[in-house]
Amino acid sequence: MPAALINVPKKAKRGDVVEIKALMSHIMETGYRRTAAGDLVPRDIITSFTCRYNGAEIFRADFFPAIAANPFISFFTVAKESGKKEFEWIGDRGFSETASASITVE
Amino acid sequence: MKTVRAIALAALVTAALPARAGEIPPGERRSGFSFMAPDTKAMQDDDTANPGMLWVLDGETLWNKRQGAADKSCADCHEDAHESMRGVAARYPAFDKELRRPVDLEQRINLERVRRQQAEPLAFESRDLLALTAFVAEQSRGIAISAGSDPKLAPFIAKGRELFMQRQGQLNLACSSCHDDNWDKRLAGSAITQAHPTGYPLYRLEWQSLGSLQRRLRGCIFGVRAQPYEFGAPELVELELYLMTRAKGMPIETPAVRP
């Protein structure tokens, strides 16, 4: 049951710098740990996070095994126009999740 | 010379310890929250940054999901949890008439699963059990803890208190040695804190996950190099119950964040 928590301001003035926060549920297994029997626990991490603002990519991050479980990303963008922000997380074992939030720019 | 120095050191340590001995007066009680760094406090306070909310969301989904041979969901009987579960976590652990002993919130959820949903109980610390518990407990956020007011619980509270005061393990420490007597000091750079269970299940950064109060208690017992009780053991529930009565009146913070 992967769940995402997104925080995008509902309203902003044109030209405002707004903070975007995105929290995704994920175990982020590093691939370096071993079981009691000595077998390697296979890597299971999110490898990429993207944010699109009305279709245009405004933020992208690549993740590696050192990233904590349930990664929390916070970044800033300029509120240019009303519209939709779409978030996408892609990872190992076919992990793919999306979320979206709307912003009204006055 | 070495022996003299060791004796002097031991005398110094013993002299320093009783400075704060004894139980914490109600006016001096502090939630673990107040010991945290500003960044960690901000993480707990912002529902979109608090990872515990991920479990709460999952719990809400599970609340409405039909389970077991009875094909019933929690919501089929309890309806809107925001109404029906408000204040419930503040009263737990509570007395179960059939078992004739206190059960904590996780055990109550599992008992309801078995008795009403006719489903298998969920494993302790499984994601589903933590999620349901977090969702139910979150409905009591801000409500004052009132557990232990049922007179039938008195002998169990007394047992829990005894366990809290009892020295154990290779380090020969009681819970009270740290959490009553030395809560204002630090242990290896970390605040010791007063051990008030106001925010369980909570997200520990060290665990990188949500975890129950029983998990926390087992961690502490392991830390003093004693043999931890199994999950669900009556001793752990008695300790939980004593801790909740000790924190009576403090507000529930679930899902809390702790380092």
Short mmCIF file of C-alpha atoms in Angstrom, two decimals:
data_model
loop_
_atom_site.label_atom_id
_atom_site.label_comp_id
_atom_site.label_asym_id
_atom_site.label_seq_id
_atom_site.Cartn_x
_atom_site.Cartn_y
_atom_site.Cartn_z
CA MET A 1 0.00 0.00 0.00
CA PRO A 2 2.40 2.76 -1.04
CA ALA A 3 1.08 6.13 0.02
CA ALA A 4 2.34 9.62 -0.76
CA LEU A 5 1.92 12.82 1.19
CA ILE A 6 2.14 15.98 -0.92
CA ASN A 7 2.23 19.54 0.32
CA VAL A 8 1.71 22.18 -2.37
CA PRO A 9 0.20 25.56 -1.41
CA LYS A 10 -3.36 25.77 -2.76
CA LYS A 11 -2.98 29.44 -3.69
CA ALA A 12 -0.04 31.68 -4.53
CA LYS A 13 0.61 35.09 -6.05
CA ARG A 14 2.25 35.18 -9.48
CA GLY A 15 6.01 35.19 -9.07
CA ASP A 16 5.94 33.85 -5.48
CA VAL A 17 8.55 31.30 -4.48
CA VAL A 18 6.61 28.32 -3.12
CA GLU A 19 7.86 25.27 -1.22
CA ILE A 20 6.85 21.83 -2.44
CA LYS A 21 7.09 18.83 -0.11
CA ALA A 22 6.69 15.20 -1.07
CA LEU A 23 6.88 12.20 1.26
CA MET A 24 6.72 8.66 -0.17
CA SER A 25 6.28 5.40 1.70
CA HIS A 26 9.13 3.02 0.83
CA ILE A 27 11.40 0.62 2.76
CA MET A 28 14.58 1.59 0.80
CA GLU A 29 16.41 -1.70 1.23
CA THR A 30 20.07 -0.92 0.46
CA GLY A 31 21.09 -4.22 -1.11
CA TYR A 32 24.10 -4.40 1.20
CA ARG A 33 22.45 -6.16 4.13
CA ARG A 34 22.48 -9.89 4.67
CA THR A 35 20.00 -12.22 6.33
CA ALA A 36 20.93 -14.36 9.35
CA ALA A 37 21.71 -17.13 6.85
CA GLY A 38 24.20 -14.91 5.03
CA ASP A 39 22.15 -14.33 1.88
CA LEU A 40 22.18 -10.86 0.40
CA VAL A 41 18.86 -9.01 0.76
CA PRO A 42 18.18 -7.75 -2.77
CA ARG A 43 18.25 -4.02 -3.33
CA ASP A 44 14.80 -2.39 -3.33
CA ILE A 45 14.98 1.39 -3.54
CA ILE A 46 13.36 4.28 -5.35
CA THR A 47 15.78 5.32 -8.07
CA SER A 48 14.16 8.45 -9.45
CA PHE A 49 11.75 11.20 -8.46
CA THR A 50 10.30 13.72 -10.91
CA CYS A 51 7.99 16.70 -10.59
CA ARG A 52 6.21 18.18 -13.60
CA TYR A 53 4.42 21.53 -13.56
CA ASN A 54 1.78 21.65 -16.30
CA GLY A 55 3.73 19.02 -18.21
CA ALA A 56 7.16 20.64 -17.96
CA GLU A 57 9.74 18.97 -15.77
CA ILE A 58 10.81 21.34 -12.98
CA PHE A 59 12.59 18.99 -10.57
CA ARG A 60 14.29 15.62 -10.79
CA ALA A 61 16.34 13.62 -8.30
CA ASP A 62 18.16 10.30 -8.59
CA PHE A 63 18.24 8.20 -5.44
CA PHE A 64 20.92 5.81 -4.24
CA PRO A 65 21.13 3.22 -1.45
CA ALA A 66 22.14 5.76 1.21
CA ILE A 67 18.74 7.50 1.07
CA ALA A 68 16.60 6.91 4.19
CA ALA A 69 13.39 4.90 4.22
CA ASN A 70 10.24 6.90 3.38
CA PRO A 71 12.19 9.60 1.48
CA PHE A 72 11.05 13.18 2.05
CA ILE A 73 11.86 15.70 -0.69
CA SER A 74 11.42 19.43 -0.31
CA PHE A 75 12.22 21.98 -3.02
CA PHE A 76 11.21 25.43 -4.21
CA THR A 77 9.70 26.69 -7.42
CA VAL A 78 8.28 29.93 -8.77
CA ALA A 79 4.47 30.07 -9.09
CA LYS A 80 4.02 31.10 -12.72
CA GLU A 81 0.56 29.86 -13.67
CA SER A 82 -2.37 27.93 -12.26
CA GLY A 83 -2.25 24.26 -12.92
CA LYS A 84 -1.25 20.81 -11.89
CA LYS A 85 1.92 19.51 -10.33
CA GLU A 86 2.51 15.85 -11.05
CA PHE A 87 4.89 13.71 -9.03
CA GLU A 88 6.38 10.40 -10.06
CA TRP A 89 8.52 7.92 -8.16
CA ILE A 90 10.21 5.05 -10.02
CA GLY A 91 12.21 2.29 -8.39
CA ASP A 92 13.41 -1.30 -8.25
CA ARG A 93 11.07 -4.29 -8.67
CA GLY A 94 8.82 -2.30 -10.99
CA PHE A 95 7.97 0.30 -8.35
CA SER A 96 6.04 3.16 -9.94
CA GLU A 97 3.82 5.62 -8.11
CA THR A 98 2.27 8.93 -9.07
CA ALA A 99 0.51 11.75 -7.22
CA SER A 100 -0.67 15.20 -8.17
CA ALA A 101 -1.73 18.49 -6.63
CA SER A 102 -3.25 21.68 -8.01
CA ILE A 103 -2.15 25.25 -7.45
CA THR A 104 -4.12 28.42 -8.17
CA VAL A 105 -1.96 31.39 -9.14
CA GLU A 106 -3.55 34.83 -8.87
CA MET B 1 46.75 3.85 43.54
CA LYS B 2 44.38 2.57 40.87
CA THR B 3 42.09 1.09 43.52
CA VAL B 4 42.01 4.34 45.44
CA ARG B 5 41.10 6.22 42.29
CA ALA B 6 38.38 3.66 41.46
CA ILE B 7 36.91 3.96 44.96
CA ALA B 8 37.01 7.74 44.76
CA LEU B 9 35.28 7.61 41.37
CA ALA B 10 32.65 5.19 42.64
CA ALA B 11 32.01 7.43 45.64
CA LEU B 12 31.68 10.42 43.32
CA VAL B 13 29.23 8.59 41.05
CA THR B 14 27.10 7.39 43.97
CA ALA B 15 27.13 10.86 45.46
CA ALA B 16 26.05 12.39 42.17
CA LEU B 17 23.17 9.97 41.51
CA PRO B 18 20.58 10.67 44.23
CA ALA B 19 20.40 14.34 43.24
CA ARG B 20 17.12 13.69 41.41
CA ALA B 21 16.04 10.37 42.92
CA GLY B 22 12.36 9.58 43.19
CA GLU B 23 9.28 9.90 41.05
CA ILE B 24 8.71 12.93 38.85
CA PRO B 25 6.28 15.48 40.34
CA PRO B 26 3.26 16.12 38.02
CA GLY B 27 4.35 19.71 37.37
CA GLU B 28 7.76 18.62 36.08
CA ARG B 29 6.52 16.03 33.59
CA ARG B 30 7.66 16.59 30.01
CA SER B 31 6.82 14.77 26.82
CA GLY B 32 9.72 13.30 24.85
CA PHE B 33 8.79 15.95 22.27
CA SER B 34 10.26 18.72 24.45
CA PHE B 35 13.69 17.03 24.45
CA MET B 36 13.94 16.99 20.64
CA ALA B 37 15.85 19.23 18.24
CA PRO B 38 13.80 21.91 16.40
CA ASP B 39 14.07 19.99 13.08
CA THR B 40 12.57 16.82 14.56
CA LYS B 41 9.82 18.82 16.27
CA ALA B 42 8.95 20.45 12.95
CA MET B 43 8.78 17.00 11.33
CA GLN B 44 6.23 15.79 13.88
CA ASP B 45 4.14 18.97 13.69
CA ASP B 46 3.77 18.99 9.89
CA ASP B 47 1.36 16.25 8.80
CA THR B 48 2.85 16.24 5.31
CA ALA B 49 6.40 15.76 6.65
CA ASN B 50 5.57 13.31 9.46
CA PRO B 51 6.25 9.81 8.07
CA GLY B 52 3.90 8.37 10.72
CA MET B 53 1.03 9.79 8.67
CA LEU B 54 1.83 7.23 5.94
CA TRP B 55 0.75 4.50 8.36
CA VAL B 56 -2.30 6.51 9.43
CA LEU B 57 -3.38 6.72 5.77
CA ASP B 58 -2.89 2.96 5.34
CA GLY B 59 -4.84 2.41 8.55
CA GLU B 60 -7.79 4.38 7.22
CA THR B 61 -7.87 2.15 4.13
CA LEU B 62 -7.75 -0.97 6.33
CA TRP B 63 -10.49 0.40 8.59
CA ASN B 64 -12.88 0.29 5.65
CA LYS B 65 -11.70 -3.04 4.23
CA ARG B 66 -13.83 -6.16 4.75
CA GLN B 67 -11.88 -8.97 6.42
CA GLY B 68 -12.28 -12.54 7.66
CA ALA B 69 -15.06 -15.10 7.50
CA ALA B 70 -17.58 -12.54 8.80
CA ASP B 71 -16.77 -10.34 5.80
CA LYS B 72 -17.03 -7.23 7.95
CA SER B 73 -14.89 -4.13 8.10
CA CYS B 74 -14.11 -2.15 11.25
CA ALA B 75 -16.32 0.61 9.81
CA ASP B 76 -19.32 -1.76 9.48
CA CYS B 77 -19.66 -1.74 13.28
CA HIS B 78 -17.75 1.35 14.42
CA GLU B 79 -18.70 3.57 11.46
CA ASP B 80 -16.74 6.82 11.27
CA ALA B 81 -13.55 6.37 13.29
CA HIS B 82 -13.14 10.14 13.57
CA GLU B 83 -16.20 10.03 15.85
CA SER B 84 -16.25 6.52 17.33
CA MET B 85 -12.53 6.17 18.07
CA ARG B 86 -12.02 9.65 19.49
CA GLY B 87 -10.43 9.33 22.94
CA VAL B 88 -10.15 5.53 22.82
CA ALA B 89 -6.33 5.36 22.69
CA ALA B 90 -6.12 7.66 25.74
CA ARG B 91 -7.89 4.95 27.78
CA TYR B 92 -5.67 2.00 26.76
CA PRO B 93 -4.45 -0.50 27.97
CA ALA B 94 -7.94 -1.39 29.22
CA PHE B 95 -9.45 -4.38 31.04
CA ASP B 96 -10.80 -7.22 28.88
CA LYS B 97 -13.64 -9.07 30.61
CA GLU B 98 -13.05 -12.42 28.89
CA LEU B 99 -9.28 -12.50 29.40
CA ARG B 100 -9.60 -10.88 32.84
CA ARG B 101 -6.48 -8.82 32.27
CA PRO B 102 -5.52 -5.57 30.56
CA VAL B 103 -4.94 -5.53 26.80
CA ASP B 104 -3.25 -2.77 24.83
CA LEU B 105 -4.59 -1.17 21.66
CA GLU B 106 -2.79 -3.60 19.32
CA GLN B 107 -4.17 -6.57 21.26
CA ARG B 108 -7.67 -5.04 21.28
CA ILE B 109 -7.58 -4.67 17.49
CA ASN B 110 -6.47 -8.30 17.15
CA LEU B 111 -9.17 -9.49 19.57
CA GLU B 112 -11.81 -7.68 17.53
CA ARG B 113 -10.41 -9.25 14.37
CA VAL B 114 -10.70 -12.72 15.86
CA ARG B 115 -14.02 -12.26 17.70
CA ARG B 116 -16.00 -10.10 15.27
CA GLN B 117 -14.33 -10.41 11.87
CA GLN B 118 -13.37 -14.06 12.37
CA ALA B 119 -10.01 -13.29 10.81
CA GLU B 120 -6.46 -14.28 11.70
CA PRO B 121 -4.79 -11.97 14.22
CA LEU B 122 -2.16 -9.69 12.70
CA ALA B 123 1.47 -10.24 13.72
CA PHE B 124 2.95 -7.80 16.24
CA GLU B 125 4.86 -5.00 14.46
CA SER B 126 3.38 -5.96 11.09
CA ARG B 127 2.64 -3.00 8.86
CA ASP B 128 -1.12 -3.63 8.94
CA LEU B 129 -1.36 -3.83 12.74
CA LEU B 130 0.78 -0.71 13.19
CA ALA B 131 -1.27 1.11 10.54
CA LEU B 132 -4.62 0.28 12.15
CA THR B 133 -3.31 1.15 15.62
CA ALA B 134 -1.84 4.44 14.39
CA PHE B 135 -5.10 5.32 12.63
CA VAL B 136 -7.18 4.58 15.74
CA ALA B 137 -4.74 6.35 18.09
CA GLU B 138 -4.50 9.39 15.84
CA GLN B 139 -8.19 10.04 16.54
CA SER B 140 -7.18 10.80 20.15
CA ARG B 141 -4.58 13.42 19.26
CA GLY B 142 -4.61 16.18 21.86
CA ILE B 143 -6.83 14.22 24.27
CA ALA B 144 -5.53 13.80 27.83
CA ILE B 145 -4.38 10.31 28.83
CA SER B 146 -6.85 8.72 31.26
CA ALA B 147 -5.80 5.03 31.22
CA GLY B 148 -5.98 3.05 34.42
CA SER B 149 -9.05 4.66 35.99
CA ASP B 150 -10.91 1.31 35.98
CA PRO B 151 -10.53 -0.08 39.57
CA LYS B 152 -10.12 -3.62 38.15
CA LEU B 153 -6.76 -2.48 36.74
CA ALA B 154 -5.25 -1.54 40.12
CA PRO B 155 -3.35 -4.83 40.71
CA PHE B 156 -1.93 -4.71 37.17
CA ILE B 157 -0.78 -1.10 37.57
CA ALA B 158 0.94 -2.13 40.81
CA LYS B 159 2.70 -4.99 38.99
CA GLY B 160 3.79 -2.65 36.21
CA ARG B 161 5.13 -0.19 38.75
CA GLU B 162 7.06 -2.98 40.43
CA LEU B 163 8.62 -3.93 37.08
CA PHE B 164 9.50 -0.29 36.44
CA MET B 165 11.30 -0.02 39.78
CA GLN B 166 12.97 -3.45 39.63
CA ARG B 167 16.65 -3.65 38.74
CA GLN B 168 17.39 -6.20 36.01
CA GLY B 169 19.92 -7.39 33.48
CA GLN B 170 23.72 -7.48 33.48
CA LEU B 171 23.82 -3.72 33.93
CA ASN B 172 21.51 -4.07 36.94
CA LEU B 173 19.43 -1.05 36.05
CA ALA B 174 15.73 -0.41 36.65
CA CYS B 175 13.64 1.69 34.26
CA SER B 176 13.44 4.21 37.10
CA SER B 177 17.25 4.44 37.38
CA CYS B 178 17.20 6.46 34.16
CA HIS B 179 13.66 7.72 33.63
CA ASP B 180 12.85 8.83 37.20
CA ASP B 181 16.29 9.58 38.60
CA ASN B 182 18.32 10.86 35.65
CA TRP B 183 15.90 12.02 32.96
CA ASP B 184 17.53 15.45 32.73
CA LYS B 185 20.91 13.99 31.80
CA ARG B 186 22.25 12.54 28.58
CA LEU B 187 23.36 9.05 27.67
CA ALA B 188 25.93 8.87 24.87
CA GLY B 189 24.79 12.22 23.52
CA SER B 190 21.07 11.41 23.56
CA ALA B 191 18.58 12.89 26.00
CA ILE B 192 17.42 10.25 28.50
CA THR B 193 13.82 11.67 28.75
CA GLN B 194 11.04 10.78 31.18
CA ALA B 195 9.56 7.81 29.28
CA HIS B 196 6.00 9.07 28.84
CA PRO B 197 4.28 6.98 26.14
CA THR B 198 2.33 9.89 24.64
CA GLY B 199 2.89 9.26 20.94
CA TYR B 200 2.75 5.51 20.22
CA PRO B 201 2.82 3.97 17.76
CA LEU B 202 5.51 6.44 16.74
CA TYR B 203 8.03 6.94 13.96
CA ARG B 204 11.57 6.53 15.21
CA LEU B 205 14.23 7.87 12.90
CA GLU B 206 16.53 5.16 14.25
CA TRP B 207 14.03 2.45 13.24
CA GLN B 208 13.22 4.13 9.91
CA SER B 209 9.73 2.90 10.64
CA LEU B 210 6.71 3.17 12.87
CA GLY B 211 6.93 1.00 15.98
CA SER B 212 4.88 0.10 19.05
CA LEU B 213 5.49 0.86 22.70
CA GLN B 214 6.23 -2.83 23.20
CA ARG B 215 9.02 -2.61 20.64
CA ARG B 216 10.44 0.39 22.51
CA LEU B 217 10.21 -1.42 25.88
CA ARG B 218 11.91 -4.51 24.47
CA GLY B 219 14.68 -2.28 23.11
CA CYS B 220 15.24 -0.75 26.54
CA ILE B 221 15.22 -4.14 28.28
CA PHE B 222 17.75 -5.44 25.74
CA GLY B 223 19.78 -2.28 26.37
CA VAL B 224 20.23 -3.10 30.06
CA ARG B 225 21.25 -6.61 28.90
CA ALA B 226 18.22 -8.41 30.28
CA GLN B 227 16.10 -11.00 28.45
CA PRO B 228 13.22 -9.09 26.77
CA TYR B 229 9.66 -10.37 27.20
CA GLU B 230 7.97 -11.70 24.07
CA PHE B 231 5.60 -9.38 22.19
CA GLY B 232 2.19 -9.53 23.84
CA ALA B 233 3.57 -10.77 27.18
CA PRO B 234 1.44 -9.72 30.19
CA GLU B 235 4.51 -8.08 31.76
CA LEU B 236 4.90 -5.70 28.80
CA VAL B 237 1.21 -4.76 28.95
CA GLU B 238 1.52 -4.11 32.70
CA LEU B 239 4.51 -1.87 32.06
CA GLU B 240 2.57 -0.06 29.31
CA LEU B 241 -0.34 0.39 31.70
CA TYR B 242 1.86 1.75 34.48
CA LEU B 243 3.56 4.17 32.06
CA MET B 244 0.18 5.42 30.84
CA THR B 245 -1.04 6.06 34.40
CA ARG B 246 2.28 7.79 35.10
CA ALA B 247 1.56 10.06 32.12
CA LYS B 248 -2.07 10.68 33.13
CA GLY B 249 -3.36 14.00 31.82
CA MET B 250 -0.66 14.44 29.17
CA PRO B 251 -2.00 14.83 25.61
CA ILE B 252 -1.77 12.03 23.02
CA GLU B 253 0.59 12.93 20.12
CA THR B 254 0.17 9.90 17.84
CA PRO B 255 1.84 9.54 15.40
CA ALA B 256 4.81 11.13 17.15
CA VAL B 257 8.32 11.36 15.70
CA ARG B 258 11.30 10.54 17.89
CA PRO B 259 15.04 10.34 17.16
#
